[in-house]
Amino acid sequence: MERIQLHDDLQFSRIIHGHWRLADWNYTGQQTLGLLEQCLELGITTIDTASIYGKYTCEELFGNALSLKPELRGKIEIVTKCGIKLANDENSFRLNHYDSSKEHIIESTERSLTKLRTDYIDVLLIHRPDVLTNPEEVAEAFSSLKKDGKVKHFGVSNFLPSQVNMLEAYLDVPLVTNQVELSVMYRDHFENGVVDQCIEKKMPPMAWSPLNRGAVFNNQEENPSRVRSTLQKVAEELGTSTIDEVMYAWLMHHPANIMPIAGSGKIERIQSAVNSISLQMNREQWYEIWVSSRGKDVD
Amino acid sequence: MERIQLHDDLQFSRIIHGHWRLADWNYTGQQTLGLLEQCLELGITTIDTASIYGKYTCEELFGNALSLKPELRGKIEIVTKCGIKLANDENSFRLNHYDSSKEHIIESTERSLTKLRTDYIDVLLIHRPDVLTNPEEVAEAFSSLKKDGKVKHFGVSNFLPSQVNMLEAYLDVPLVTNQVELSVMYRDHFENGVVDQCIEKKMPPMAWSPLNRGAVFNNQEENPSRVRSTLQKVAEELGTSTIDEVMYAWLMHHPANIMPIAGSGKIERIQSAVNSISLQMNREQWYEIWVSSRGKDVD
Amino acid sequence: MERIQLHDDLQFSRIIHGHWRLADWNYTGQQTLGLLEQCLELGITTIDTASIYGKYTCEELFGNALSLKPELRGKIEIVTKCGIKLANDENSFRLNHYDSSKEHIIESTERSLTKLRTDYIDVLLIHRPDVLTNPEEVAEAFSSLKKDGKVKHFGVSNFLPSQVNMLEAYLDVPLVTNQVELSVMYRDHFENGVVDQCIEKKMPPMAWSPLNRGAVFNNQEENPSRVRSTLQKVAEELGTSTIDEVMYAWLMHHPANIMPIAGSGKIERIQSAVNSISLQMNREQWYEIWVSSRGKDVD
């Protein structure tokens, strides 16, 4: 599978496997390991998780699976995230909030390492832009984690350009990615400067919710219906029967080197994402989908 | 006529003649040549056209006229644009879309050179921000065209600041202008950072639709009516009877060195744009029009 | 009191006393002097005024008070502003407008020096972003005022990031602050890049209307009512009885080094702002107020 260069010594597989709903799949450790091995066979080496996924359980579920075959650690890249504190039964928080303090970043990462049963994270992301971001503290936390070999690279998620610029002004390491929502049905970041900045800074974006949580499949409103028709038409032209492949291909045809996160626990669905890489969408088909989604012709 | 410096070796006349509707004027080559000569007598040396104007016909109409008196080529600056593909009878496109691929930029420019009957373009603009812009390809196309002497300078049109920044990060030539819609009735780019960026980068903007397609003259809605009254009042104060002169003068009073594109085929209308240069609008009159257009006082 | 470093040789007190309504207080010179001395006892050394405050009268009222005890001049920092022209009985302006011409900046500052009975301004701000800003003229005015020792430092007020970038590209002095509206009830500048830019450029913002002109105290609409309840709850937790202290503390807990402008003529109210500095708000309380103000949980 095509690999995307994020830094001199860092590559991701074009398709990334997402563990957002890993806890919902109710897999045994052996089953989770099996899914990982199937992903690896498809060329998917990059795993996306986060401290809070599955109410703080997904990292551990994956770590347990990985511990059944520790030699796989060197063959994969693990992306995890810190910076959100969920109110739940185990802690005393009254409400969900963000925390990008030095203390939290380091503590959260230590917990991630323990749960993931690994001694390093390939890429650590700040999960959401904390309004209280003190970039000096973030810089200190990143430097400390890097110096200790606990994290190799750093990035952000859901950051706007002004937030990336603000943080980067204080860091002595580059941000290697911005993980944002991107899909046929969610065009905001193509229009508000986020994707422009990713290209400008050679910081390939990871795309979450690349299928828009299935809205385009089920939603009967006017806009999704119109987009679905267009996707079906293009699917026929490209010789595939599934519109989710077209949705993945649409993201990957964009020159920003977008890396879609396939968040399914079923290997057939993941296979579908991989298949989409070989679809040869042309520029006109891409714009037909764009125009269908925005509901009006280009100017 | 005042001339605006866009680069060390590039100046435009303050007023630019626009060929957007050249095909609608139904002029013979000799008539088009006559109009050009009248423009030159007024000091207008810069011509704005585009590959797609008149459904791909305007460049050729002008080229034919120019061929009647080739010695005029050295006395004018030709601006043309590439990057839009219109669906029409002659090609197989299903829908209008954008294309800033290296291949398209070069092919479109070659066609422009042929149609315009010239061996160089003074300034080539990317007509619209292509969502699929690959800035490396644009940079290669620009370098190639410049090296071959086919295009002397490059710019953009209708680009937002993030799109300019993204593209410039890859170019080894400066962008000399951003051609955008600017008028008394269309204030967006004064408020969204586009004009700020033009000043910051010393990249004087060309203004298309400086008379807002006449909306202010004919539209009976509240906002245009109010603006028309204000323009008439200021016109009286400035000693002119035509509000379009005030609209041009309003743009040129701004410190960004805005170059209005006068898109008329009638020399009287073009003369009106030229006359506006000598109007001495003051700051208070300028703001009276600004306030009238936004419909509320400044804060 | 904590002091904020704005430049190598410039510090402000964390709380700033605002003279926006000085004329409304109907104080004698002696009373105004008394208030200043009470502020100084509290550690407030920075005074914020503007040419136009009190319809051009506030600077003079303060200057008269200061002349009663000139030795205080060296113990305070005076911030004043230029760039707005109000239509009033004394001049011939038809409407309020902005003016950032070299001529106006210098003339306005000369008048401020005379009215304030001082021979230097600590920080001069451009009061509002003039749409007609010619940054070369602003740069010339600033250089001239600095060279003559009339102004020590410069800043802006109510500027968006693109306007700051545009102006800074021409200045040979740094902008030391951007004075903007910031409060529990006015979150815009936390979300539109203004505060991000302040942190990026190490340019601490001054906050005007930090109590949102009392809207949260009196307004019975849903949103202010909800925020008031949250503020009251946090006030109890922090052991204070006044929610305005919580509103000040909320601004100062943010890492941008926000300096609230307390615009009251009553020393008890100013004391309240100073008291807020010692409140130990935690991150969760901060976000509880944030969430209450935006009316929805963080994502």
Short mmCIF file of N, CA, C and O in Angstrom, two decimals, chain A residues 190-191 193 196 199-200 202 233 237 253-255 283-288 290-291 298-299, chain B residues 93-101 128 130-135 162-163 165-166 169-170:
data_model
loop_
_atom_site.label_atom_id
_atom_site.label_comp_id
_atom_site.label_asym_id
_atom_site.label_seq_id
_atom_site.Cartn_x
_atom_site.Cartn_y
_atom_site.Cartn_z
N PHE A 190 -12.08 22.14 3.83
CA PHE A 190 -11.57 22.49 2.50
C PHE A 190 -11.77 23.98 2.22
O PHE A 190 -11.15 24.54 1.32
N GLU A 191 -12.65 24.60 2.97
CA GLU A 191 -13.04 25.98 2.66
C GLU A 191 -12.59 27.00 3.70
O GLU A 191 -12.68 28.20 3.47
N GLY A 193 -9.48 27.13 5.28
CA GLY A 193 -8.05 27.30 5.41
C GLY A 193 -7.32 26.15 6.08
O GLY A 193 -6.08 26.10 6.07
N ASP A 196 -5.72 24.03 3.33
CA ASP A 196 -4.68 24.90 2.72
C ASP A 196 -3.43 24.93 3.60
O ASP A 196 -2.31 24.82 3.10
N ILE A 199 -1.33 21.76 3.42
CA ILE A 199 -0.48 21.70 2.22
C ILE A 199 0.69 22.67 2.37
O ILE A 199 1.85 22.33 2.10
N GLU A 200 0.38 23.89 2.83
CA GLU A 200 1.43 24.90 2.98
C GLU A 200 2.56 24.39 3.87
O GLU A 200 3.74 24.56 3.57
N LYS A 202 3.22 21.26 4.59
CA LYS A 202 3.56 19.86 4.28
C LYS A 202 3.27 18.97 5.48
O LYS A 202 4.13 18.22 5.97
N LYS A 233 -23.61 7.14 -9.31
CA LYS A 233 -23.28 7.32 -10.73
C LYS A 233 -21.77 7.18 -10.94
O LYS A 233 -21.31 6.46 -11.84
N GLU A 237 -19.36 4.34 -12.97
CA GLU A 237 -18.33 4.70 -13.95
C GLU A 237 -16.97 4.11 -13.58
O GLU A 237 -16.16 3.76 -14.45
N HIS A 253 -8.06 11.44 -3.77
CA HIS A 253 -7.73 12.12 -5.03
C HIS A 253 -7.25 13.55 -4.77
O HIS A 253 -6.60 14.16 -5.61
N HIS A 254 -7.58 14.08 -3.60
CA HIS A 254 -7.15 15.45 -3.27
C HIS A 254 -5.63 15.48 -3.05
O HIS A 254 -5.06 14.55 -2.48
N PRO A 255 -4.95 16.54 -3.49
CA PRO A 255 -3.48 16.56 -3.41
C PRO A 255 -2.89 16.75 -2.01
O PRO A 255 -1.66 16.73 -1.87
N ARG A 283 -10.67 14.28 -12.46
CA ARG A 283 -10.96 15.61 -11.91
C ARG A 283 -12.44 15.99 -12.06
O ARG A 283 -13.04 16.58 -11.17
N GLU A 284 -13.02 15.62 -13.19
CA GLU A 284 -14.41 16.01 -13.42
C GLU A 284 -15.34 15.24 -12.47
O GLU A 284 -16.30 15.82 -11.94
N GLN A 285 -15.05 13.98 -12.28
CA GLN A 285 -15.87 13.21 -11.33
C GLN A 285 -15.74 13.79 -9.91
O GLN A 285 -16.70 13.88 -9.17
N TRP A 286 -14.51 14.18 -9.57
CA TRP A 286 -14.28 14.76 -8.25
C TRP A 286 -15.15 16.01 -8.07
O TRP A 286 -15.83 16.18 -7.06
N TYR A 287 -15.13 16.86 -9.07
CA TYR A 287 -15.91 18.10 -8.98
C TYR A 287 -17.42 17.84 -9.05
O TYR A 287 -18.21 18.60 -8.50
N GLU A 288 -17.80 16.78 -9.74
CA GLU A 288 -19.23 16.46 -9.79
C GLU A 288 -19.73 16.15 -8.37
O GLU A 288 -20.81 16.58 -7.97
N TRP A 290 -18.21 17.21 -5.58
CA TRP A 290 -18.07 18.48 -4.85
C TRP A 290 -19.31 19.37 -5.08
O TRP A 290 -19.91 19.90 -4.14
N VAL A 291 -19.68 19.52 -6.33
CA VAL A 291 -20.82 20.36 -6.70
C VAL A 291 -22.11 19.77 -6.14
O VAL A 291 -22.98 20.50 -5.63
N VAL A 298 -19.82 25.40 -9.38
CA VAL A 298 -18.69 26.28 -9.06
C VAL A 298 -18.95 27.61 -9.74
O VAL A 298 -19.70 27.70 -10.71
N ASP A 299 -18.31 28.66 -9.25
CA ASP A 299 -18.59 30.01 -9.76
C ASP A 299 -18.10 30.18 -11.19
O ASP A 299 -17.10 29.60 -11.57
N PHE B 93 -16.95 17.92 -21.44
CA PHE B 93 -17.15 18.11 -20.00
C PHE B 93 -18.62 18.10 -19.66
O PHE B 93 -19.44 18.68 -20.36
N ARG B 94 -18.90 17.43 -18.54
CA ARG B 94 -20.30 17.37 -18.10
C ARG B 94 -20.68 18.57 -17.27
O ARG B 94 -21.84 18.92 -17.14
N LEU B 95 -19.67 19.15 -16.62
CA LEU B 95 -19.99 20.31 -15.76
C LEU B 95 -18.80 21.25 -15.74
O LEU B 95 -17.65 20.85 -15.97
N ASN B 96 -19.08 22.50 -15.43
CA ASN B 96 -18.02 23.49 -15.25
C ASN B 96 -17.17 23.05 -14.05
O ASN B 96 -17.71 22.66 -13.01
N HIS B 97 -15.86 23.12 -14.21
CA HIS B 97 -15.00 22.80 -13.06
C HIS B 97 -13.66 23.51 -13.22
O HIS B 97 -13.42 24.20 -14.21
N TYR B 98 -12.83 23.37 -12.22
CA TYR B 98 -11.55 24.06 -12.22
C TYR B 98 -10.43 23.06 -12.52
O TYR B 98 -10.54 21.87 -12.22
N ASP B 99 -9.35 23.56 -13.05
CA ASP B 99 -8.21 22.70 -13.32
C ASP B 99 -6.94 23.52 -13.24
O ASP B 99 -6.70 24.40 -14.07
N SER B 100 -6.15 23.26 -12.21
CA SER B 100 -4.86 23.96 -12.09
C SER B 100 -3.72 22.97 -12.22
O SER B 100 -2.65 23.16 -11.66
N SER B 101 -3.97 21.90 -12.96
CA SER B 101 -2.89 20.94 -13.22
C SER B 101 -1.84 21.59 -14.11
O SER B 101 -2.13 22.53 -14.86
N ARG B 128 -9.66 30.88 -10.74
CA ARG B 128 -10.42 30.58 -9.52
C ARG B 128 -9.60 29.62 -8.68
O ARG B 128 -8.83 28.84 -9.22
N ASP B 130 -8.76 26.46 -7.39
CA ASP B 130 -9.11 25.05 -7.62
C ASP B 130 -8.98 24.29 -6.30
O ASP B 130 -7.91 24.31 -5.68
N VAL B 131 -10.05 23.64 -5.85
CA VAL B 131 -9.97 22.89 -4.59
C VAL B 131 -8.90 21.80 -4.68
O VAL B 131 -8.32 21.41 -3.68
N LEU B 132 -8.64 21.35 -5.88
CA LEU B 132 -7.65 20.29 -6.08
C LEU B 132 -6.27 20.86 -6.44
O LEU B 132 -5.44 20.16 -7.03
N THR B 133 -6.02 22.10 -6.08
CA THR B 133 -4.71 22.69 -6.39
C THR B 133 -3.56 21.86 -5.83
O THR B 133 -3.50 21.60 -4.63
N ASN B 134 -2.68 21.47 -6.71
CA ASN B 134 -1.41 20.87 -6.30
C ASN B 134 -0.36 21.95 -6.55
O ASN B 134 0.05 22.18 -7.69
N PRO B 135 0.09 22.62 -5.50
CA PRO B 135 0.94 23.80 -5.71
C PRO B 135 2.28 23.44 -6.36
O PRO B 135 2.89 24.29 -7.02
N SER B 162 -5.64 32.29 2.73
CA SER B 162 -5.02 30.98 2.99
C SER B 162 -4.61 30.31 1.69
O SER B 162 -3.64 29.55 1.65
N GLN B 163 -5.35 30.60 0.61
CA GLN B 163 -5.03 29.99 -0.69
C GLN B 163 -3.79 30.66 -1.30
O GLN B 163 -2.96 30.00 -1.92
N ASN B 165 -1.37 32.07 0.49
CA ASN B 165 -0.23 31.62 1.30
C ASN B 165 0.19 30.21 0.91
O ASN B 165 1.39 29.90 0.83
N MET B 166 -0.79 29.35 0.71
CA MET B 166 -0.48 27.96 0.35
C MET B 166 0.27 27.92 -0.97
O MET B 166 1.32 27.28 -1.09
N ALA B 169 3.89 29.39 -0.97
CA ALA B 169 4.89 28.57 -0.27
C ALA B 169 5.65 27.66 -1.23
O ALA B 169 6.72 27.14 -0.89
N TYR B 170 5.10 27.46 -2.42
CA TYR B 170 5.72 26.54 -3.37
C TYR B 170 6.31 27.24 -4.60
O TYR B 170 7.03 26.63 -5.37
#
